[in-house]
Coordinates of C-alpha atoms in Angstrom, one line a residue:
Chain Y
M1 CA -76.5 -86.4 128.0
D2 CA -73.7 -83.9 127.9
D3 CA -76.0 -81.0 127.4
S4 CA -76.0 -79.5 130.9
A5 CA -78.4 -76.8 131.8
T6 CA -75.6 -74.1 131.6
D7 CA -74.7 -74.5 128.0
T8 CA -78.2 -75.0 126.5
Q9 CA -78.4 -71.2 126.1
A10 CA -75.3 -71.0 123.9
A11 CA -76.1 -74.2 122.2
S12 CA -79.6 -73.1 121.1
E13 CA -77.9 -70.1 119.4
M14 CA -75.9 -72.5 117.2
L15 CA -78.8 -74.9 116.8
S16 CA -81.3 -72.2 115.6
D17 CA -80.4 -72.8 112.0
L18 CA -81.2 -76.5 112.2
Q19 CA -84.2 -77.5 110.2
P20 CA -86.5 -80.3 111.4
I21 CA -86.1 -83.6 109.5
L22 CA -89.8 -84.3 110.1
R23 CA -92.5 -81.8 110.8
G24 CA -96.3 -81.9 111.2
Q25 CA -98.3 -78.8 111.4
D26 CA -101.9 -78.4 112.3
L27 CA -102.6 -82.1 111.7
V28 CA -106.3 -83.1 112.0
K29 CA -107.6 -86.6 112.0
T30 CA -111.1 -87.7 113.0
F31 CA -112.6 -91.2 113.2
G32 CA -116.3 -90.6 112.8
R33 CA -117.1 -88.4 115.9
V34 CA -113.9 -89.3 117.7
V35 CA -111.3 -86.7 117.3
G36 CA -107.8 -88.3 117.1
L37 CA -105.7 -85.2 116.2
N38 CA -106.9 -81.7 116.8
R39 CA -104.4 -79.4 115.1
A40 CA -101.4 -81.3 116.3
N41 CA -97.9 -80.1 115.7
I42 CA -94.7 -82.2 115.9
E43 CA -91.1 -81.5 115.0
L44 CA -88.2 -84.0 114.9
Y45 CA -84.6 -82.6 114.5
P46 CA -81.6 -84.4 113.0
G47 CA -79.9 -86.9 115.3
E48 CA -82.3 -86.6 118.2
V49 CA -84.5 -89.0 120.1
L50 CA -87.9 -87.4 120.5
A51 CA -90.2 -89.2 122.9
V52 CA -93.9 -88.8 122.5
I53 CA -95.9 -89.4 125.7
G54 CA -99.5 -89.0 126.6
D55 CA -102.5 -90.5 128.2
N56 CA -104.5 -93.2 126.3
G57 CA -106.5 -91.5 123.6
A58 CA -104.3 -88.4 123.5
G59 CA -103.4 -89.1 119.9
K60 CA -99.9 -90.5 120.1
S61 CA -100.4 -93.5 117.9
T62 CA -102.6 -91.5 115.5
L63 CA -99.9 -88.9 115.2
I64 CA -97.2 -91.4 114.3
K65 CA -99.4 -93.5 112.1
C66 CA -99.8 -90.4 109.9
F67 CA -96.1 -90.4 109.4
A68 CA -95.9 -94.2 109.0
G69 CA -98.5 -93.9 106.2
A70 CA -101.1 -96.1 108.0
H71 CA -103.4 -93.1 108.4
Q72 CA -104.0 -90.2 106.1
P73 CA -104.6 -86.9 108.0
D74 CA -107.8 -85.0 107.3
G75 CA -106.0 -81.6 107.5
G76 CA -102.6 -80.0 108.1
T77 CA -99.3 -80.5 106.5
M78 CA -96.5 -83.1 106.9
E79 CA -92.9 -82.5 105.8
I80 CA -89.9 -84.7 105.5
D81 CA -86.6 -82.8 105.0
G82 CA -88.5 -79.6 104.3
Q83 CA -90.5 -81.3 101.5
E84 CA -94.2 -81.4 101.9
I85 CA -95.4 -85.1 101.6
A86 CA -98.6 -87.2 101.6
F87 CA -98.3 -90.8 102.3
G88 CA -100.9 -92.9 100.6
S89 CA -99.6 -96.2 102.1
T90 CA -97.1 -97.6 104.5
N91 CA -95.0 -98.4 101.4
A92 CA -95.0 -94.8 100.4
A93 CA -93.7 -93.8 103.9
R94 CA -90.9 -96.3 103.7
E95 CA -89.8 -95.1 100.3
A96 CA -89.6 -91.7 101.8
G97 CA -87.2 -93.1 104.4
V98 CA -89.5 -93.4 107.4
E99 CA -89.4 -96.8 109.0
T100 CA -91.8 -97.8 111.8
V101 CA -91.6 -100.6 114.4
Y102 CA -95.1 -101.3 115.6
Q103 CA -96.2 -102.3 119.0
N104 CA -97.3 -105.7 117.8
L105 CA -93.9 -106.0 116.0
A106 CA -95.2 -106.8 112.5
V107 CA -92.8 -109.7 112.2
S108 CA -93.7 -113.0 110.6
P109 CA -93.1 -115.6 113.2
A110 CA -92.7 -118.7 110.9
L111 CA -90.2 -117.0 108.6
D112 CA -86.5 -116.8 109.4
I113 CA -84.7 -113.7 110.5
A114 CA -83.3 -112.9 107.1
S115 CA -86.6 -113.3 105.4
N116 CA -88.2 -111.0 108.0
L117 CA -85.6 -108.3 107.5
Y118 CA -86.2 -108.3 103.8
L119 CA -90.0 -109.0 103.9
G120 CA -91.7 -107.0 101.2
R121 CA -88.4 -105.8 99.6
E122 CA -86.6 -109.1 98.8
I123 CA -83.6 -109.0 96.6
R124 CA -83.4 -111.3 93.6
K125 CA -80.4 -113.0 92.1
P126 CA -78.7 -111.1 89.3
G127 CA -79.2 -112.2 85.7
V128 CA -81.7 -114.6 84.2
L129 CA -82.2 -116.5 87.5
G130 CA -83.5 -113.3 89.1
S131 CA -85.3 -111.7 86.1
V132 CA -87.0 -114.7 84.5
F133 CA -87.1 -117.3 87.3
R134 CA -87.6 -114.7 90.0
M135 CA -85.1 -116.5 92.2
L136 CA -84.4 -114.9 95.5
D137 CA -80.8 -114.2 96.5
K138 CA -81.1 -115.9 99.9
K139 CA -77.4 -116.0 100.5
Q140 CA -77.0 -112.3 100.0
M141 CA -79.9 -111.5 102.2
R142 CA -78.5 -113.7 104.9
I143 CA -75.1 -112.1 104.8
D144 CA -76.6 -108.6 104.8
S145 CA -79.0 -109.4 107.6
A146 CA -76.1 -110.8 109.7
Q147 CA -74.2 -107.5 109.0
H148 CA -77.2 -105.3 109.9
L149 CA -77.7 -107.2 113.2
K150 CA -73.9 -106.8 113.9
D151 CA -74.0 -103.1 113.1
L152 CA -76.6 -102.6 115.8
G153 CA -74.4 -104.7 118.2
I154 CA -76.9 -107.4 118.4
G155 CA -74.4 -110.0 119.5
T156 CA -73.4 -112.8 117.3
V157 CA -76.6 -114.4 116.0
Q158 CA -75.4 -117.8 115.2
N159 CA -78.3 -118.9 113.0
I160 CA -79.7 -116.2 110.8
T161 CA -82.0 -118.9 109.3
Q162 CA -83.7 -119.5 112.6
A163 CA -87.5 -118.9 112.6
V164 CA -88.4 -115.8 114.4
E165 CA -91.0 -117.6 116.5
T166 CA -88.2 -119.5 118.2
L167 CA -86.8 -116.2 119.5
S168 CA -87.7 -114.5 122.8
G169 CA -89.8 -111.3 122.8
G170 CA -86.7 -109.1 123.1
Q171 CA -84.9 -110.9 120.3
R172 CA -87.9 -110.4 118.1
Q173 CA -88.0 -106.8 118.9
A174 CA -84.4 -106.5 118.1
V175 CA -85.1 -108.1 114.7
A176 CA -87.9 -105.5 114.1
V177 CA -85.6 -102.6 115.2
A178 CA -82.8 -104.0 113.0
R179 CA -85.1 -104.1 110.0
A180 CA -86.1 -100.5 110.6
A181 CA -82.5 -99.4 111.1
A182 CA -81.4 -101.3 108.0
F183 CA -83.8 -99.5 105.8
G184 CA -84.8 -96.3 107.6
S185 CA -82.7 -93.7 105.8
K186 CA -84.3 -90.7 107.5
V187 CA -86.4 -91.5 110.5
I188 CA -87.2 -94.4 112.7
I189 CA -90.4 -94.5 114.6
L190 CA -90.7 -97.0 117.6
D191 CA -94.2 -97.5 118.9
E192 CA -94.2 -98.9 122.4
P193 CA -91.1 -101.0 121.8
T194 CA -90.9 -102.3 125.3
A195 CA -94.5 -102.7 126.2
A196 CA -94.5 -106.4 126.0
L197 CA -91.1 -107.1 127.4
G198 CA -89.6 -108.0 130.7
V199 CA -87.0 -105.8 132.5
R200 CA -83.9 -107.4 131.1
E201 CA -85.2 -107.4 127.6
S202 CA -86.4 -103.8 127.9
A203 CA -82.9 -102.8 128.8
R204 CA -81.6 -104.3 125.7
V205 CA -84.0 -102.5 123.5
L206 CA -83.2 -99.2 125.2
Q207 CA -79.5 -99.9 124.4
L208 CA -80.5 -100.3 120.8
I209 CA -82.1 -96.9 120.9
H210 CA -79.0 -95.5 122.4
D211 CA -77.0 -97.1 119.6
L212 CA -79.3 -95.6 117.0
R213 CA -78.8 -92.2 118.6
S214 CA -75.1 -92.5 118.6
R215 CA -75.2 -93.3 114.9
G216 CA -77.0 -90.0 114.4
M217 CA -80.3 -91.6 113.4
P218 CA -83.4 -89.5 114.3
V219 CA -85.8 -91.6 116.4
I220 CA -89.4 -91.0 117.5
L221 CA -90.2 -93.1 120.6
I222 CA -93.7 -93.6 121.7
S223 CA -93.8 -94.9 125.3
H224 CA -95.8 -95.1 128.5
N225 CA -92.7 -95.9 130.5
M226 CA -91.4 -92.7 132.2
P227 CA -88.1 -93.9 133.4
Q228 CA -87.2 -95.2 129.9
V229 CA -88.3 -92.0 128.2
F230 CA -86.2 -89.9 130.6
D231 CA -83.3 -92.3 130.1
V232 CA -83.1 -92.1 126.3
A233 CA -85.0 -89.0 125.1
D234 CA -83.4 -85.7 124.1
R235 CA -86.8 -84.0 124.1
I236 CA -90.2 -85.2 125.3
H237 CA -93.3 -84.2 123.3
V238 CA -96.3 -84.4 125.6
Q239 CA -99.5 -85.1 123.7
R240 CA -102.9 -84.3 125.3
L241 CA -106.4 -84.3 123.8
G242 CA -105.3 -84.6 120.3
R243 CA -102.6 -81.9 120.3
R244 CA -99.2 -81.0 121.7
A245 CA -99.4 -79.8 125.3
A246 CA -95.7 -79.1 125.7
V247 CA -92.2 -80.2 124.7
I248 CA -89.9 -80.6 127.7
T249 CA -86.4 -82.2 128.3
P250 CA -85.3 -84.7 130.9
Q251 CA -83.2 -81.8 132.3
S252 CA -85.9 -79.1 132.4
H253 CA -88.6 -81.1 134.0
S254 CA -89.2 -84.1 136.3
M255 CA -91.2 -87.2 135.6
N256 CA -93.9 -85.9 138.0
D257 CA -94.0 -82.7 135.9
A258 CA -94.5 -84.8 132.7
V259 CA -97.4 -86.7 134.3
A260 CA -98.9 -83.4 135.4
I261 CA -98.7 -82.0 131.9
M262 CA -100.2 -85.2 130.5
T263 CA -103.2 -85.0 132.7
G264 CA -103.6 -81.3 132.3
A265 CA -102.7 -80.4 135.9
M266 CA -99.8 -78.3 134.8
T267 CA -99.1 -76.1 131.8
V268 CA -95.7 -74.9 130.6
D269 CA -95.1 -71.4 129.1
E270 CA -93.9 -71.6 125.5
A271 CA -90.8 -69.8 126.5
D272 CA -89.9 -72.6 128.9
Q273 CA -90.5 -75.3 126.4
A274 CA -87.9 -77.1 124.3
L275 CA -89.5 -76.5 120.9
G276 CA -86.2 -76.2 119.1
P277 CA -83.3 -78.6 118.8
V278 CA -81.2 -79.3 121.9
R279 CA -78.6 -81.6 120.4
E280 CA -75.7 -80.1 118.5
P281 CA -75.2 -80.9 114.9
A282 CA -71.6 -81.7 115.6
E283 CA -72.7 -84.6 117.7
V284 CA -74.9 -85.8 114.9
A285 CA -71.9 -85.9 112.6
S286 CA -69.8 -87.9 114.9
Chain V
M1 CA -71.8 -88.9 123.9
T2 CA -70.8 -90.6 127.2
T3 CA -73.8 -92.8 127.3
T4 CA -73.1 -94.6 124.1
A5 CA -69.3 -94.6 124.1
T6 CA -69.2 -98.1 125.2
A7 CA -72.1 -99.3 123.2
D8 CA -70.0 -101.7 121.1
A9 CA -68.4 -103.2 124.1
N10 CA -71.6 -103.9 126.0
G11 CA -73.9 -104.2 123.0
V12 CA -76.9 -106.3 123.0
D13 CA -75.7 -109.9 123.2
L14 CA -78.3 -112.4 122.1
A15 CA -75.9 -115.2 121.5
G16 CA -76.5 -116.9 124.8
E17 CA -80.2 -117.2 124.2
F18 CA -79.7 -118.9 120.9
D19 CA -78.3 -122.0 122.5
P20 CA -81.1 -124.5 122.4
P21 CA -82.2 -126.3 125.5
G22 CA -81.3 -130.0 125.7
G23 CA -83.5 -133.1 125.8
L24 CA -84.3 -135.7 123.2
L25 CA -88.0 -134.8 122.9
A26 CA -87.1 -131.1 122.5
G27 CA -84.6 -132.0 119.8
V28 CA -87.3 -134.0 117.9
Q29 CA -89.7 -131.2 118.3
R30 CA -87.2 -128.7 116.9
T31 CA -86.2 -130.9 114.0
L32 CA -89.9 -131.5 113.0
H33 CA -90.5 -127.8 113.4
K34 CA -87.7 -127.1 110.8
Y35 CA -88.5 -130.0 108.5
P36 CA -92.3 -130.7 108.8
Y37 CA -92.3 -133.2 106.1
L38 CA -90.2 -135.7 108.1
S39 CA -93.1 -137.1 110.0
P40 CA -95.2 -138.1 106.9
L41 CA -91.9 -139.4 105.4
A42 CA -91.3 -141.6 108.4
V43 CA -94.9 -142.8 108.5
L44 CA -94.8 -143.5 104.8
I45 CA -91.7 -145.7 105.0
M46 CA -93.1 -147.6 108.0
A47 CA -96.4 -148.1 106.3
M48 CA -94.7 -149.5 103.2
I49 CA -92.6 -151.9 105.2
I50 CA -95.6 -153.1 107.2
F51 CA -97.8 -153.5 104.1
T52 CA -95.0 -155.4 102.3
L53 CA -94.7 -157.8 105.2
L54 CA -98.5 -158.3 105.2
N55 CA -98.6 -158.9 101.4
E56 CA -95.5 -159.0 99.3
R57 CA -97.5 -158.0 96.2
F58 CA -97.7 -154.5 97.7
I59 CA -94.1 -153.7 96.8
F60 CA -94.3 -155.2 93.2
A61 CA -93.6 -152.7 90.5
G62 CA -97.1 -153.0 89.1
N63 CA -98.6 -152.1 92.3
L64 CA -96.2 -149.2 92.9
S65 CA -97.0 -147.8 89.4
L66 CA -100.7 -148.3 90.2
M67 CA -100.4 -146.3 93.4
T68 CA -98.8 -143.3 91.7
Q69 CA -101.8 -143.3 89.3
Q70 CA -104.3 -143.6 92.2
T71 CA -102.5 -140.6 93.8
V72 CA -102.7 -138.4 90.7
I73 CA -106.0 -136.7 91.2
I74 CA -105.8 -136.1 94.9
G75 CA -102.1 -135.3 94.5
T76 CA -102.6 -132.5 91.9
L77 CA -105.6 -131.0 93.7
A78 CA -103.6 -131.0 97.0
I79 CA -101.0 -128.7 95.4
A80 CA -103.8 -126.1 95.1
Q81 CA -105.2 -126.9 98.6
T82 CA -101.7 -126.4 100.0
L83 CA -101.3 -123.0 98.5
I84 CA -104.6 -122.0 100.0
I85 CA -104.1 -123.5 103.4
L86 CA -100.7 -121.9 103.7
T87 CA -102.5 -118.5 103.6
A88 CA -104.7 -119.8 106.5
G89 CA -107.6 -120.3 104.1
I90 CA -109.4 -123.5 103.0
D91 CA -111.1 -124.5 99.7
L92 CA -114.1 -126.7 99.9
S93 CA -115.0 -126.1 96.2
I94 CA -111.8 -127.6 94.9
G95 CA -113.4 -130.7 93.5
A96 CA -116.5 -128.9 92.1
V97 CA -114.2 -126.4 90.2
M98 CA -112.1 -129.3 88.9
V99 CA -115.2 -131.1 87.7
F100 CA -116.7 -127.9 86.2
G101 CA -113.5 -127.4 84.1
Q102 CA -113.3 -131.0 83.2
M103 CA -116.9 -131.2 81.9
M104 CA -116.4 -127.9 80.1
M105 CA -113.3 -129.3 78.1
A106 CA -115.0 -132.6 77.5
N107 CA -118.2 -131.1 76.2
L108 CA -116.3 -128.8 73.9
A109 CA -114.1 -131.6 72.6
V110 CA -116.7 -134.4 72.3
S111 CA -117.1 -135.5 68.7
A112 CA -119.9 -133.5 67.0
T113 CA -121.7 -136.6 65.8
A114 CA -122.3 -137.9 69.3
S115 CA -125.9 -137.8 70.6
N116 CA -127.3 -135.0 72.9
V117 CA -124.4 -132.6 72.0
T118 CA -124.9 -128.9 71.9
L119 CA -121.3 -127.8 71.9
G120 CA -118.7 -130.2 70.7
G121 CA -116.3 -130.6 67.8
W122 CA -113.6 -128.2 69.1
P123 CA -110.0 -129.2 68.6
A124 CA -108.7 -130.8 71.9
P125 CA -106.0 -128.1 72.6
A126 CA -108.7 -125.3 72.4
A127 CA -111.1 -127.3 74.5
I128 CA -108.5 -128.0 77.2
L129 CA -107.4 -124.4 77.3
V130 CA -110.9 -123.1 77.8
G131 CA -111.6 -125.7 80.4
I132 CA -108.5 -124.6 82.4
L133 CA -109.3 -121.0 81.8
I134 CA -112.9 -121.6 83.3
S135 CA -111.4 -123.2 86.4
T136 CA -108.9 -120.4 86.7
L137 CA -111.8 -117.9 86.6
A138 CA -113.7 -119.9 89.2
G139 CA -110.7 -119.8 91.4
A140 CA -110.4 -116.0 90.9
A141 CA -114.1 -115.7 91.7
N142 CA -113.5 -117.4 95.1
G143 CA -110.5 -115.1 95.7
L144 CA -112.5 -112.0 94.8
L145 CA -115.3 -112.8 97.2
I146 CA -112.8 -113.5 100.0
V147 CA -110.7 -110.4 99.4
R148 CA -113.1 -107.7 98.2
F149 CA -116.0 -108.6 100.5
N150 CA -113.8 -109.9 103.3
L151 CA -115.7 -113.1 103.7
P152 CA -114.2 -116.2 105.4
P153 CA -112.8 -118.7 102.9
F154 CA -114.7 -121.6 104.5
I155 CA -118.1 -120.0 103.9
V156 CA -117.3 -118.6 100.4
T157 CA -116.0 -122.0 99.2
L158 CA -118.9 -123.8 100.9
G159 CA -121.2 -121.7 98.8
T160 CA -119.2 -122.0 95.5
L161 CA -119.0 -125.8 96.1
S162 CA -122.8 -125.8 95.6
V163 CA -122.8 -123.2 92.8
F164 CA -120.2 -124.9 90.6
T165 CA -121.8 -128.3 91.2
A166 CA -125.1 -126.9 90.2
L167 CA -123.7 -125.1 87.1
T168 CA -122.0 -128.3 86.0
L169 CA -125.4 -130.1 86.1
I170 CA -127.3 -127.1 84.5
F171 CA -124.8 -126.7 81.6
F172 CA -123.7 -130.3 81.0
K173 CA -126.6 -132.3 82.5
A174 CA -125.6 -135.5 84.4
R175 CA -124.1 -137.0 81.2
T176 CA -120.9 -138.9 81.4
I177 CA -118.7 -138.5 78.3
Q178 CA -116.9 -141.7 77.5
G179 CA -113.2 -141.8 76.5
P180 CA -113.8 -143.1 72.9
E181 CA -116.2 -140.1 72.2
L182 CA -113.2 -137.7 72.9
P183 CA -110.0 -136.9 70.8
N184 CA -106.9 -138.8 71.9
M185 CA -105.3 -135.7 73.4
M186 CA -108.1 -135.5 76.0
T187 CA -107.2 -138.8 77.5
W188 CA -103.5 -138.5 76.8
M189 CA -102.8 -137.9 80.6
G190 CA -103.9 -141.5 81.2
N191 CA -101.4 -143.0 78.7
T192 CA -98.5 -144.9 80.3
F193 CA -95.0 -145.7 79.1
E194 CA -92.5 -148.2 80.5
V195 CA -89.5 -147.1 82.6
G196 CA -87.8 -150.3 83.6
P197 CA -90.4 -152.4 85.4
F198 CA -92.7 -149.4 86.1
D199 CA -95.6 -148.0 84.0
V200 CA -95.5 -144.3 84.3
A201 CA -98.6 -142.3 83.3
V202 CA -98.2 -138.9 81.6
G203 CA -100.5 -137.4 84.2
V204 CA -98.2 -138.6 87.0
L205 CA -95.3 -137.0 85.4
L206 CA -97.2 -133.7 85.0
M207 CA -98.2 -133.9 88.7
F208 CA -94.5 -134.4 89.8
A209 CA -93.5 -131.5 87.5
L210 CA -96.2 -129.3 89.2
Y211 CA -94.8 -130.2 92.6
G212 CA -91.4 -129.3 91.4
I213 CA -92.6 -125.9 90.1
F214 CA -94.6 -124.9 93.2
A215 CA -92.0 -126.2 95.6
Y216 CA -89.5 -123.8 93.8
I217 CA -92.0 -121.0 93.9
L218 CA -92.6 -121.3 97.6
R219 CA -89.0 -121.7 98.5
N220 CA -87.2 -119.4 96.1
T221 CA -89.5 -116.5 95.1
A222 CA -90.8 -113.4 96.9
W223 CA -94.3 -114.5 96.1
G224 CA -93.7 -117.7 98.0
T225 CA -92.3 -115.9 101.0
H226 CA -95.3 -113.6 100.9
I227 CA -97.7 -116.5 100.8
Y228 CA -96.2 -117.8 104.1
A229 CA -96.1 -114.2 105.6
V230 CA -99.8 -113.7 104.7
G231 CA -100.8 -117.0 106.3
D232 CA -98.7 -116.5 109.3
D233 CA -99.8 -113.0 110.3
P234 CA -101.8 -111.0 107.7
D235 CA -101.5 -107.7 109.7
A236 CA -97.7 -108.0 110.1
A237 CA -97.5 -108.8 106.4
E238 CA -99.5 -105.8 105.4
L239 CA -97.4 -103.5 107.8
S240 CA -94.3 -105.0 106.1
G241 CA -95.5 -103.6 102.8
I242 CA -97.1 -106.8 101.3
S243 CA -100.4 -106.3 99.6
T244 CA -102.2 -109.2 101.3
G245 CA -105.3 -108.8 99.1
R246 CA -103.2 -109.2 95.9
V247 CA -101.4 -112.2 97.3
L248 CA -104.6 -113.9 98.3
L249 CA -106.3 -113.2 95.0
G250 CA -103.2 -114.6 93.2
V251 CA -103.2 -117.7 95.3
Y252 CA -106.9 -118.5 94.6
T253 CA -106.5 -117.8 90.9
V254 CA -103.4 -120.0 90.5
S255 CA -105.2 -122.7 92.5
G256 CA -108.1 -122.5 90.0
L257 CA -105.5 -123.0 87.3
I258 CA -104.2 -126.1 89.0
M259 CA -107.7 -127.4 89.4
G260 CA -108.2 -127.0 85.6
I261 CA -105.1 -129.0 84.9
A262 CA -106.3 -131.6 87.5
G263 CA -109.5 -131.8 85.5
W264 CA -107.5 -132.7 82.3
I265 CA -105.4 -135.3 84.3
T266 CA -108.7 -136.7 85.8
I267 CA -110.2 -137.4 82.3
G268 CA -107.1 -139.4 81.4
R269 CA -106.9 -141.2 84.7
V270 CA -110.6 -142.2 84.7
G271 CA -110.9 -142.6 81.0
S272 CA -114.1 -140.6 80.9
A273 CA -115.5 -137.3 82.0
S274 CA -118.2 -137.7 84.6
P275 CA -119.8 -135.1 86.9
N276 CA -119.7 -137.7 89.7
V277 CA -116.0 -138.4 89.6
A278 CA -114.2 -138.3 93.0
P279 CA -117.1 -137.1 95.1
E280 CA -115.0 -137.0 98.3
I281 CA -112.0 -135.2 96.6
N282 CA -112.6 -131.9 98.5
L283 CA -112.0 -133.4 101.9
D284 CA -109.4 -135.9 100.6
S285 CA -107.3 -133.0 99.3
I286 CA -107.4 -131.4 102.8
T287 CA -106.5 -134.7 104.4
A288 CA -103.4 -135.1 102.2
V289 CA -102.3 -131.5 103.0
V290 CA -102.8 -132.0 106.7
I291 CA -101.1 -135.4 106.9
G292 CA -98.3 -133.8 104.9
G293 CA -97.5 -131.5 107.9
T294 CA -99.1 -128.2 106.6
S295 CA -100.7 -126.3 109.5
L296 CA -104.4 -125.5 109.1
F297 CA -103.6 -122.2 110.8
G298 CA -101.5 -121.1 107.9
G299 CA -97.9 -120.0 107.3
R300 CA -96.3 -123.5 107.8
G301 CA -95.9 -126.4 105.4
T302 CA -94.2 -127.6 102.3
M303 CA -95.1 -129.0 98.9
A304 CA -92.8 -132.1 99.6
G305 CA -95.0 -132.7 102.7
T306 CA -98.2 -132.5 100.7
L307 CA -96.8 -135.0 98.1
L308 CA -95.8 -137.4 100.9
G309 CA -99.3 -136.9 102.4
A310 CA -101.1 -137.7 99.2
L311 CA -98.9 -140.8 98.7
L312 CA -99.5 -141.9 102.3
V313 CA -103.3 -141.7 101.8
T314 CA -103.0 -143.9 98.7
V315 CA -100.5 -146.3 100.4
V316 CA -102.8 -146.8 103.4
K317 CA -105.9 -147.4 101.3
N318 CA -104.1 -149.7 98.8
G319 CA -102.1 -151.6 101.5
L320 CA -105.0 -152.3 103.7
S321 CA -107.0 -153.4 100.7
L322 CA -104.2 -155.8 99.7
A323 CA -104.1 -157.0 103.3
G324 CA -107.7 -158.0 102.9
L325 CA -109.2 -155.5 105.2
D326 CA -112.7 -154.1 104.7
Q327 CA -113.2 -150.6 103.2
A328 CA -114.4 -149.4 106.6
Y329 CA -111.0 -150.0 108.1
R330 CA -109.4 -147.9 105.3
V331 CA -111.6 -145.0 106.2
L332 CA -110.9 -145.5 109.9
A333 CA -107.1 -145.5 109.3
I334 CA -107.1 -142.3 107.3
G335 CA -109.3 -140.7 110.0
L336 CA -106.8 -141.6 112.7
L337 CA -103.9 -140.4 110.5
V338 CA -105.5 -137.0 110.2
I339 CA -106.1 -136.7 113.9
A340 CA -102.5 -137.7 114.6
A341 CA -101.2 -135.2 112.1
V342 CA -103.1 -132.4 113.6
A343 CA -102.1 -133.3 117.1
L344 CA -98.5 -133.4 116.0
D345 CA -98.8 -130.0 114.4
Q346 CA -100.2 -128.5 117.6
W347 CA -97.2 -129.9 119.5
I348 CA -94.7 -128.7 116.9
R349 CA -96.1 -125.2 117.0
K350 CA -95.3 -124.9 120.7
V351 CA -91.5 -125.2 119.9
K352 CA -89.3 -123.0 122.0
A353 CA -85.7 -122.0 121.4

């Protein structure tokens, strides 16, 4: 991060006009008698990586599942790009430009890389072959898939027709992230992307997040892993008991502080929180 | 952005891990993983060589033609069974639905002057269409129970196996309708024509055409890809934006359609419409699919494999019979083939890159 503590003051002046790309206000979600979200707020600003951390049951997953279209909140409002939205399904969320990479990856192991990238939005051949015979344009999907992987700096995948199950955990995660990056036009949500990975593979996924950030893609990262969160996040949203406890930055607070906020041992005055954007729009453009 | 300035230079490089490990066995495993129909093909060729050595009549054109006709019922039904097993389902009612559709079309088309007839006298094309439609609806009913009420396919089709068997007996009694009582079109599927030294039945041609159509659908359409995805991991498919319920309902309905067509083919093959035709066809169709390299866990398999599996079952039965072996040995051989096929599938599934 370039943002040193000294110029955050000046930067925040310039950033104050920046509108959130994704916003949730007073979101409520209950499952029977279990309260998942209790008037939760969240804002994601253009070009930033927002980490969402919290104890088990704090409502992290529930919060992002509302924006992924997997849950429908019982109350509150959700906005994308200033427009109020309601996602009836995961497809509706995708059409609005929100792509989610789930903890369990949601890839189809027996299908090849290209088929997985285009799963649920296959492209058909032009002309009669596509319209009458419903023939898929496998060649085009393979070429595009290889390009998407290359765009993300995912090495030179020699065989795009390789079944995903023959890939390692980190490679599968890379395929899932590539799929999100290829189609996510507005926001990418990553739910515990490194939970099942080893140290080396985790590092690769973190590199992918860095790359997405450098491309100006807004990312929400759900994670339990404090060092990773402090490595990649611009701001850190701490979720506790179904609502936002605080928003901090890796510069303003330590990992120990974050854990203390998660457990309720520490509270942060609103004035000391990073509720607004901390990343300059100029950086977003580059 | 200092952190990502060098992102391209030290970007994630996965190339190294795509290099497959060596070893002959690992190579065989990877090849079979990619082309699951190779193992039934190899066994089929070996079996044909052995049976020809045991009895040269095996390879005569007459016997080869006969074997395609012996394959036609199980082969056609195995198409439906393959679609269902690819979704990690199973259909035990496949024969009962086929018989129900077959008896429906035969009873509609039987000449009105025949004895004990309540329906009858319909033109053959209408009777055939209604019979196929009834089978399609029966398949859709299976699908609806599985999708809407979230019931396991094994249990649902175990139930509908009894239901459709009973409905056949209730509506059509146990009466066999003989070929001569039926219009010619009803038994047309059994007609043969000469191609060189071979006698090719119309039903066999239709079966091969269906294999071609469904192989194309599985390989080249989005629906085909979705069938694999649903069988592979239904949750992942759903999260990828595939309506798994709609795919399953479609698969069971289309399978019903195939069972209806199989009913028509069966009347031609057998030369009559009997409620007791092919009593073991439910399990036989599963046998052909499994021997053909399709995984019972779903998401893996091909139409080509199933066709080879169905042919292999016939070849083994026919060949052992020509070699003078008792019926019991034919059953034993098929059983061993099934176990070998499932064991092979388990091994192939453990493939590592």
